[in-house]
Coordinates of N, CA and C in Angstrom, one line a residue:
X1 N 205.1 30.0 74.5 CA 204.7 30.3 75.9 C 204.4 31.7 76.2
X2 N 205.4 32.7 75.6 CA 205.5 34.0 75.9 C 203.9 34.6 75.2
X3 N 203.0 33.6 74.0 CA 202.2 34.3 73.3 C 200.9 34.1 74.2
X4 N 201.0 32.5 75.2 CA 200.0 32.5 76.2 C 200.1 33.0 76.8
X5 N 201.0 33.6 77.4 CA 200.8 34.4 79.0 C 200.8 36.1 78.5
X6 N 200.9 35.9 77.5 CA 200.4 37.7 76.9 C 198.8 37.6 76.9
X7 N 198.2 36.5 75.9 CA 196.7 36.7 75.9 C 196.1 36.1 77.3
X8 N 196.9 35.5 77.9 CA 195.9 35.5 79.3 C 195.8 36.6 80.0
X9 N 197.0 37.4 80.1 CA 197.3 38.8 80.4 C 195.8 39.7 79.9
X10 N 195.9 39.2 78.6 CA 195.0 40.1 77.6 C 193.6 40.1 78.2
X11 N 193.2 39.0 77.9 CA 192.0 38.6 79.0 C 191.9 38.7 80.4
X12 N 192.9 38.7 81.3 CA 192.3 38.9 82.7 C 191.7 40.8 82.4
X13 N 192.8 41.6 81.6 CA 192.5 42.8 81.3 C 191.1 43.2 80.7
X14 N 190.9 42.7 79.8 CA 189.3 43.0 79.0 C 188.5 42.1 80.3
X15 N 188.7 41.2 80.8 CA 187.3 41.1 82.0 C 187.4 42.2 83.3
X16 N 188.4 42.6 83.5 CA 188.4 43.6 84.5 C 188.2 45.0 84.0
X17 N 188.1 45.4 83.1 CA 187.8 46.4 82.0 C 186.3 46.4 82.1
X18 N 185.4 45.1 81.8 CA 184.0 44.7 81.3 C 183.5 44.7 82.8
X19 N 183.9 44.8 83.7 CA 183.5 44.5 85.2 C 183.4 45.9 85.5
X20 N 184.4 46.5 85.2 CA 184.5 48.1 85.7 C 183.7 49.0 85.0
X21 N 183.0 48.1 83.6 CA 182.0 49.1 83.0 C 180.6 48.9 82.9
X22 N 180.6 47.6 83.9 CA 179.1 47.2 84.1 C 178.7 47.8 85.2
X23 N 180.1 47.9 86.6 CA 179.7 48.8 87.6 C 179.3 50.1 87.6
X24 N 180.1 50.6 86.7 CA 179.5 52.0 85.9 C 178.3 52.1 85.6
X25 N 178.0 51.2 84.7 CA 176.2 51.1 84.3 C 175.5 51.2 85.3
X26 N 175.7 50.5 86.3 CA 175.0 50.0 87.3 C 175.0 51.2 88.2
X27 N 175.6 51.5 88.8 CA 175.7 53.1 89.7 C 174.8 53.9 88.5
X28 N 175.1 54.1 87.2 CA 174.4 55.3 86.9 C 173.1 55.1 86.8
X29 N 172.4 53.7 86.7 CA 171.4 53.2 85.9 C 170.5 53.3 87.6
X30 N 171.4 53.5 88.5 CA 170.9 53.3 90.2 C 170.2 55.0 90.7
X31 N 171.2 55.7 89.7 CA 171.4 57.4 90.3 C 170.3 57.7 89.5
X32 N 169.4 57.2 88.2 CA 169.1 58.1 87.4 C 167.4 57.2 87.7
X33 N 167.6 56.3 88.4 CA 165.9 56.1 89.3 C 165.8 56.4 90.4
X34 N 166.8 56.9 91.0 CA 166.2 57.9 92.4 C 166.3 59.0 91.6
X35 N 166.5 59.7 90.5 CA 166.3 60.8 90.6 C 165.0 60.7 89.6
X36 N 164.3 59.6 88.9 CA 162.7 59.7 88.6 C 161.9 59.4 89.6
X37 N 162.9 58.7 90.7 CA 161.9 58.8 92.0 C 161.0 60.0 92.3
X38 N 162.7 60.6 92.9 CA 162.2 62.1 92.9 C 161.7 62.8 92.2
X39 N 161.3 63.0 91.1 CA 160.7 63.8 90.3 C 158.9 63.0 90.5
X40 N 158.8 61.6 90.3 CA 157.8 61.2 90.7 C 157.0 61.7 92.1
X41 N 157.3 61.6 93.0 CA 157.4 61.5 94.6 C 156.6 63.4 94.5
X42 N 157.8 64.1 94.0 CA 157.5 65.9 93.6 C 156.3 66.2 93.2
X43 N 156.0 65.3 92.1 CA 154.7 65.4 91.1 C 153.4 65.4 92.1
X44 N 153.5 63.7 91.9 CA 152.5 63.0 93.2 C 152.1 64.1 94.3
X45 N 153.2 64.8 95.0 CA 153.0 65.1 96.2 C 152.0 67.0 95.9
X46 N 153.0 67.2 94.4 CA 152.3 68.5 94.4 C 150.8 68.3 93.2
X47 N 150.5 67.8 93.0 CA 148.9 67.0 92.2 C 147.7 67.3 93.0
X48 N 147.6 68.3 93.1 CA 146.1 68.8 94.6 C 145.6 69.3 93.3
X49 N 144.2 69.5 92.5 CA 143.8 70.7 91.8 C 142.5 70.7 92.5
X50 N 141.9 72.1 92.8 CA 140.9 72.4 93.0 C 139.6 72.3 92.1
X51 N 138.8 70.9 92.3 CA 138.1 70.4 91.5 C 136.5 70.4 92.3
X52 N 136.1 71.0 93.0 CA 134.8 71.2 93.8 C 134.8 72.6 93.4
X53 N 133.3 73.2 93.1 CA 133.4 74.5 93.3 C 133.2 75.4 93.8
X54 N 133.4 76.4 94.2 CA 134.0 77.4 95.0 C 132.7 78.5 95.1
X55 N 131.1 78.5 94.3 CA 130.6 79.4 94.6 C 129.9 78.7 93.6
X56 N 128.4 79.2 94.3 CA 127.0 78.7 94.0 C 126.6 78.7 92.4
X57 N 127.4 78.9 91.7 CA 127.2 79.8 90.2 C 128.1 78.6 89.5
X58 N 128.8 77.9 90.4 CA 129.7 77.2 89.5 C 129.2 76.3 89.3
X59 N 128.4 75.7 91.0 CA 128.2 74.3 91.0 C 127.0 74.5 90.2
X60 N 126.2 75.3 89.5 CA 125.2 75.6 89.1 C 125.6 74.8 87.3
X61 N 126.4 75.5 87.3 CA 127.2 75.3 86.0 C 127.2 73.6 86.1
X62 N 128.2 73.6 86.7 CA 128.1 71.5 87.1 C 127.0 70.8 86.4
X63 N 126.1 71.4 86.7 CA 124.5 70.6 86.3 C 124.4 70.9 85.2
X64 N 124.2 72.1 84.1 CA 123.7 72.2 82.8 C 125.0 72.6 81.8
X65 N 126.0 72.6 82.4 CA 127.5 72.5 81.4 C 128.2 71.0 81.2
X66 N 127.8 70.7 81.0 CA 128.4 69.0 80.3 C 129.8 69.1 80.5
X67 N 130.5 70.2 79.6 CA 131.9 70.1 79.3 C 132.5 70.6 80.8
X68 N 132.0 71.6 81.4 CA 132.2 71.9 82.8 C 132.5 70.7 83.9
X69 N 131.3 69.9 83.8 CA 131.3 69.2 84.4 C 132.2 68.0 84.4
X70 N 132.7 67.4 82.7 CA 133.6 66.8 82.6 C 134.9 67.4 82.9
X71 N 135.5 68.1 82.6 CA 136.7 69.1 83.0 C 136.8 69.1 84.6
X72 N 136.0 69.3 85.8 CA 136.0 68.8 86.8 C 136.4 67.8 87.6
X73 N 135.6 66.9 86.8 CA 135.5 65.4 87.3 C 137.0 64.7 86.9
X74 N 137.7 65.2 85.7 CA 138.8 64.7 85.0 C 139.8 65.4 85.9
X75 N 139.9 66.8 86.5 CA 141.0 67.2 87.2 C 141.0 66.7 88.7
X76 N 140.0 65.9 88.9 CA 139.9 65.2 90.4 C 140.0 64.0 90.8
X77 N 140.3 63.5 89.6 CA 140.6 62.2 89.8 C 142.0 62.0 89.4
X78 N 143.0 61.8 90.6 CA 144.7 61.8 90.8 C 145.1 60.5 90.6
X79 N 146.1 60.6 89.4 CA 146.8 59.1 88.8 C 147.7 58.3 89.8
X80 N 148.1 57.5 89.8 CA 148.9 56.9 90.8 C 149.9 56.0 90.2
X81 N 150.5 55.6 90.9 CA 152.1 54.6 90.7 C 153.1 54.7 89.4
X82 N 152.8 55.4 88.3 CA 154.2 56.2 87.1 C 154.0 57.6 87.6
X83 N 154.7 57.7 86.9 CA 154.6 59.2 86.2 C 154.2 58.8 84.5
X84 N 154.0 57.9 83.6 CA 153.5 57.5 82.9 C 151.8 57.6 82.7
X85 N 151.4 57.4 84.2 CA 149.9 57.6 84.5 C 149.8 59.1 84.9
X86 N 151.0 59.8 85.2 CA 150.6 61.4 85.0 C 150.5 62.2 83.9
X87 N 151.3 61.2 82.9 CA 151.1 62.1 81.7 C 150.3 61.5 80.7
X88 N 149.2 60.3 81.0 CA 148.1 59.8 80.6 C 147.1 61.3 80.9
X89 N 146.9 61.7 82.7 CA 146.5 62.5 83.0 C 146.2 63.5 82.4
X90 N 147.4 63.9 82.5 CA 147.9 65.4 81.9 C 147.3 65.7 80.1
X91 N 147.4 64.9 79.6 CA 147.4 64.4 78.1 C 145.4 65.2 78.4
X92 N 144.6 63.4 79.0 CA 143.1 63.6 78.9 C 142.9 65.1 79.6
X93 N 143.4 66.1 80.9 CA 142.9 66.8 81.0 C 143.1 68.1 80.2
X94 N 144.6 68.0 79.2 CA 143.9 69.3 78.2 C 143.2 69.0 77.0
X95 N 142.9 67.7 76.8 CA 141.7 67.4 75.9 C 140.1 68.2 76.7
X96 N 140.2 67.7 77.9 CA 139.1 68.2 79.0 C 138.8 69.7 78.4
X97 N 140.0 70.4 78.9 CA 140.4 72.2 79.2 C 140.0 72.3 77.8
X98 N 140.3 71.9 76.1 CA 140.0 72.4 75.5 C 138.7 72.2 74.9
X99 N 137.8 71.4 75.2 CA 136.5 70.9 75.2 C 135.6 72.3 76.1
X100 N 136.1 73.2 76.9 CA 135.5 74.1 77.6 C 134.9 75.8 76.8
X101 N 135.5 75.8 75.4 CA 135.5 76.5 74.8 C 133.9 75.8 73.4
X102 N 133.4 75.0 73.7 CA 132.1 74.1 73.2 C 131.1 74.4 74.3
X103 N 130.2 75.1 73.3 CA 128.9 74.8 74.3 C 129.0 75.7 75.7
X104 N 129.4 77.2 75.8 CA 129.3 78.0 76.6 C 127.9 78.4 76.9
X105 N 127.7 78.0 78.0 CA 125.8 78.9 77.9 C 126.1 79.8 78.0
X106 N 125.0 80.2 77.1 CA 124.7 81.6 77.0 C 125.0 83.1 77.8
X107 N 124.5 82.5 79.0 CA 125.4 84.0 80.3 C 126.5 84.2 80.3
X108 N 127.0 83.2 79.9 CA 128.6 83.2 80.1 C 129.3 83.0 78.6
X109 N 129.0 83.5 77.9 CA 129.5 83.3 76.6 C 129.9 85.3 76.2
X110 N 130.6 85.2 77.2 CA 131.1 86.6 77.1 C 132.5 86.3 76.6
X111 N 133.5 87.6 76.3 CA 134.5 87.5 76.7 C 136.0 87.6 77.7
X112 N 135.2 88.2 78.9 CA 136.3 87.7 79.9 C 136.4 86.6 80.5
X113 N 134.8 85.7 80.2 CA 135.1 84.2 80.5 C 135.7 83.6 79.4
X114 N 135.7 84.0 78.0 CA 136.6 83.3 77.1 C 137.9 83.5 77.3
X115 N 138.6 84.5 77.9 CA 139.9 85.2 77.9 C 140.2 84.2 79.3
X116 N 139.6 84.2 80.3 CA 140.0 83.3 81.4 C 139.8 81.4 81.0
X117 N 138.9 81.1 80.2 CA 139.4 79.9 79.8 C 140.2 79.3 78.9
X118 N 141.0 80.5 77.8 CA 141.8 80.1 77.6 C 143.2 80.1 78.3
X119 N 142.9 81.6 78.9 CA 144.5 81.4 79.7 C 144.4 80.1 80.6
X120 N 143.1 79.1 81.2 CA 143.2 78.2 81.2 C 143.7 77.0 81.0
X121 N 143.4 77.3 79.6 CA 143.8 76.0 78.6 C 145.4 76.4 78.0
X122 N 145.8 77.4 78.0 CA 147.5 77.8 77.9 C 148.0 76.7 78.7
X123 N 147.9 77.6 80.4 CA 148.3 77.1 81.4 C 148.7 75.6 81.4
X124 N 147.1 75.0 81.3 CA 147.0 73.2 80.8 C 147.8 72.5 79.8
X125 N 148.0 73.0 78.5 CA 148.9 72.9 77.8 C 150.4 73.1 78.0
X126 N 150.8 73.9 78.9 CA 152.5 74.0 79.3 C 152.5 72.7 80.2
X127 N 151.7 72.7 81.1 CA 151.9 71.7 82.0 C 152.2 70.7 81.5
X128 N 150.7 70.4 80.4 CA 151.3 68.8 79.5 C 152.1 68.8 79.0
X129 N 153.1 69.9 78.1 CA 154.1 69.9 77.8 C 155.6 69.4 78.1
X130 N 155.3 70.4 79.9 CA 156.5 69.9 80.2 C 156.4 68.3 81.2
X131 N 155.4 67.8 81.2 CA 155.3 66.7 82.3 C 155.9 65.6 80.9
X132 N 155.2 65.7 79.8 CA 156.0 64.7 78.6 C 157.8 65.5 77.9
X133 N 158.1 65.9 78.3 CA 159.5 65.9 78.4 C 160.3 65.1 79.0
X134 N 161.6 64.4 78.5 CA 162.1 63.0 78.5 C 163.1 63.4 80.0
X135 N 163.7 65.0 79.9 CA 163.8 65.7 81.7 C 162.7 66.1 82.5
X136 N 161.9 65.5 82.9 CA 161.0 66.3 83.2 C 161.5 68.1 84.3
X137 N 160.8 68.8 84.2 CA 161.2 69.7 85.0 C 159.9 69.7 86.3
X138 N 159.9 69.0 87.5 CA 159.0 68.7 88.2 C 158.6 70.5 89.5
X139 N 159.6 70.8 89.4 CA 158.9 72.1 90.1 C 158.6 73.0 89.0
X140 N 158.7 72.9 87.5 CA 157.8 73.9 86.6 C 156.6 72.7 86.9
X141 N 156.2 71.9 86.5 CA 155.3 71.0 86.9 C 154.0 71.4 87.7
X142 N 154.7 71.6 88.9 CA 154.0 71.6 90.5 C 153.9 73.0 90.2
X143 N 154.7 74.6 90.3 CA 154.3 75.4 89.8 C 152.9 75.6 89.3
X144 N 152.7 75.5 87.9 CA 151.8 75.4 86.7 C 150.7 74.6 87.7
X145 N 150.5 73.5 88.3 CA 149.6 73.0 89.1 C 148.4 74.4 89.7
X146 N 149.7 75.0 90.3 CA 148.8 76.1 91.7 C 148.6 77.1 90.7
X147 N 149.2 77.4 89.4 CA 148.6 78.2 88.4 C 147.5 78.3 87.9
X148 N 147.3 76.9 87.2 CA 146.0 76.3 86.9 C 144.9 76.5 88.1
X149 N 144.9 75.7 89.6 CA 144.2 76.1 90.3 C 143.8 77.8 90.3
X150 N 144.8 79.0 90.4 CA 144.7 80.0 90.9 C 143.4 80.6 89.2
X151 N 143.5 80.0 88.3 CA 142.5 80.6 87.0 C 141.3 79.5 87.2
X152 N 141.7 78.9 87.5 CA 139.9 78.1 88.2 C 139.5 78.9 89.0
X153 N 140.0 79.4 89.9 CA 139.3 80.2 91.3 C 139.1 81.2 90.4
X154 N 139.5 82.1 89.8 CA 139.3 83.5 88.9 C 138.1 83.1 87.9
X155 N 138.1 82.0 86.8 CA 137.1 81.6 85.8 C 136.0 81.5 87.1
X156 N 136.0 81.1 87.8 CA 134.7 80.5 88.5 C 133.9 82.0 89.3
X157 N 135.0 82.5 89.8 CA 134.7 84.1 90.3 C 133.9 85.0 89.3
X158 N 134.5 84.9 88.0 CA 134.4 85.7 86.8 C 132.6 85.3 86.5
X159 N 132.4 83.7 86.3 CA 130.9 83.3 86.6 C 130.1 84.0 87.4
X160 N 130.6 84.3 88.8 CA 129.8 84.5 89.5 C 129.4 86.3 89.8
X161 N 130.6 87.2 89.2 CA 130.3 88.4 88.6 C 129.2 88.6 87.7
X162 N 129.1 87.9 86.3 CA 128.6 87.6 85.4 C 126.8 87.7 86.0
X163 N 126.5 86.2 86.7 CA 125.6 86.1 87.3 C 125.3 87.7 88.4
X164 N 125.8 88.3 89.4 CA 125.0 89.1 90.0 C 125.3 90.4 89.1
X165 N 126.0 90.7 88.3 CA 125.4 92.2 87.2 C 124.6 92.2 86.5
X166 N 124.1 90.6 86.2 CA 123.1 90.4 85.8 C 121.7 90.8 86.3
X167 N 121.9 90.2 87.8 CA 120.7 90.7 88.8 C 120.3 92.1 88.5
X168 N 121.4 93.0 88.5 CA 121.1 94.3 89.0 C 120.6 95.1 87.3
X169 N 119.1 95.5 88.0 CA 118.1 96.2 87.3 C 118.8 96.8 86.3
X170 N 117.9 97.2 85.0 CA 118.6 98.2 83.9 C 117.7 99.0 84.1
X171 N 118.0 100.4 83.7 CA 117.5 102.1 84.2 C 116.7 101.6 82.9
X172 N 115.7 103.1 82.8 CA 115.2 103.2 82.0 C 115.2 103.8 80.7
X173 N 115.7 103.4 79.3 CA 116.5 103.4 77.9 C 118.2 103.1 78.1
X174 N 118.3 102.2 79.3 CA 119.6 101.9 79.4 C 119.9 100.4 77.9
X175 N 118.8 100.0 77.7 CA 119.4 99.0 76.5 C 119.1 99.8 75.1
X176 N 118.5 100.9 74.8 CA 119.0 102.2 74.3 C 120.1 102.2 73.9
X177 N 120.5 103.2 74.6 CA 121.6 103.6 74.7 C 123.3 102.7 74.5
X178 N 122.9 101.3 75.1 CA 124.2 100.2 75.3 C 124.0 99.6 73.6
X179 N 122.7 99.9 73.3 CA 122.6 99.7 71.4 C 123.7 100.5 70.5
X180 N 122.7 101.6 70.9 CA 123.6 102.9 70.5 C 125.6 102.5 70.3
X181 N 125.6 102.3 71.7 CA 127.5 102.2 71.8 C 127.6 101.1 70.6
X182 N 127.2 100.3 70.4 CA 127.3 98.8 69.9 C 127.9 99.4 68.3
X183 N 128.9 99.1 68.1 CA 129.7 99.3 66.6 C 129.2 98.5 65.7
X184 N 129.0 97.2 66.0 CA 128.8 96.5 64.8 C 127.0 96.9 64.3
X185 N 126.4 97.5 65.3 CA 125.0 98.0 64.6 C 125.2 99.4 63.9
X186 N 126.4 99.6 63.8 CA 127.1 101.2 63.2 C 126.4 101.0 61.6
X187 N 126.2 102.6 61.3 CA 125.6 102.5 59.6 C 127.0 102.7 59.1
X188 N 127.0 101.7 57.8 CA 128.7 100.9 57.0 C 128.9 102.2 56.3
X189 N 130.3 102.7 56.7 CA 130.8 103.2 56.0 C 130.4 103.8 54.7
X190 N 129.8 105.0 53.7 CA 130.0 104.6 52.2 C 130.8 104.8 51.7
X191 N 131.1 104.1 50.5 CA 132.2 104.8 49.2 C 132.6 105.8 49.3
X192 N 133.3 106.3 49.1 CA 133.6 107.8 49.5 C 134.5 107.2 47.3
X193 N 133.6 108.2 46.1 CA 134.5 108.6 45.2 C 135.6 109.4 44.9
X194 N 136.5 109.3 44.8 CA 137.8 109.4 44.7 C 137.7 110.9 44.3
X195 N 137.3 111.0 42.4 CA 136.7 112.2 42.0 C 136.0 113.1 42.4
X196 N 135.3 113.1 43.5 CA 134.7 114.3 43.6 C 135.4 115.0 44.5
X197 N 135.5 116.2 44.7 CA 135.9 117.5 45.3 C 136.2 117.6 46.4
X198 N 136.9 117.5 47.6 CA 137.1 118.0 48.6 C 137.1 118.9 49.4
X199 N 136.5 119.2 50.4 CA 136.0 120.1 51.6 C 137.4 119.9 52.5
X200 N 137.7 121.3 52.6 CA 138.9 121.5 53.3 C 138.4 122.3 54.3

């Protein structure tokens, strides 16, 4: 008798034990989707990128830059209902960003538009980074957003520099002279022999 009312004992214990650790589950399993809510909700709400452009030189670009134009089109079109479809997003647009370094026309195949499209594609890259992180950190996220925007406005400026220095007339033997400066048309170094004599 004494060995049934021990294991019933035993049992009412291990189900009230298994009840107290499902409620547990359950609270935590409750606290840890409002808090992807909120990280969701954060994302979603800070997801604006500046995908129109901002000066006649860009939209110019639009039409005979392919990769421009896809990189555009890809950052203006905003995912909806995961965060799973953000970091689908996130993923295609630094495929996009790094496609921008292909096929630079020619005016613009300088270096402070290569220096501005990559800190571009940096930028793009942290973001994807941290949006596929299993914490996500949603205000470095949203941050990095108005970052990215703020080097689009500068890349697209930098075009439009590009374009009117262009305009402005060259003097006359001014491509002369900008030859002249030009190092890599420098006459190569010669051998200098070891053995012969020195001038002090």
């Amino acid at each position: 008798m004494k060995y049934k009312i021990s294991l019933f004992l035993l049992l009412i214990f291990v189900l009230n034990s298994c009840q107290g650790e499902d409620e547990k589950r359950r609270a935590a399993y409750e606290k840890e989707a409002k808090k992807k809510e909120a990280i969701f909700n954060n994302i979603n709400k800070g997801w604006t990128f500046i995908d129109e452009p901002i000066n006649e030189v860009s939209e110019q670009n639009r039409v005979v830059w392919t990769e421009w134009r896809d990189f555009l089109k890809e950052i203006g079109e905003k995912p909806r209902k995961t965060i799973g479809a953000f970091q689908k997003k996130s993923e295609a647009i630094a495929k996009k960003a790094m496609l921008l370094n292909n096929n630079i026309p020619a005016q613009f195949n300088q270096p402070q538009i290569k220096s501005r499209i990559s800190i571009l594609i940096t930028k793009i890259k942290m973001m994807d980074l941290y949006i596929h992180l299993s914490t996500i950190p949603d205000d470095k996220v949203t941050f990095l957003i108005g970052d990215i925007n703020k080097e689009l406005v500068s890349l697209e400026r930098q075009m439009d520099k590009v374009v009117e220095k262009a305009k402005i007339p060259k003097e006359e033997g001014e491509a002369d002279f900008l030859k002249m400066l030009d190092t890599t048309r420098a006459i190569p170094n010669a051998i200098i022999d070891p053995n012969l004599p020195k001038v002090e």
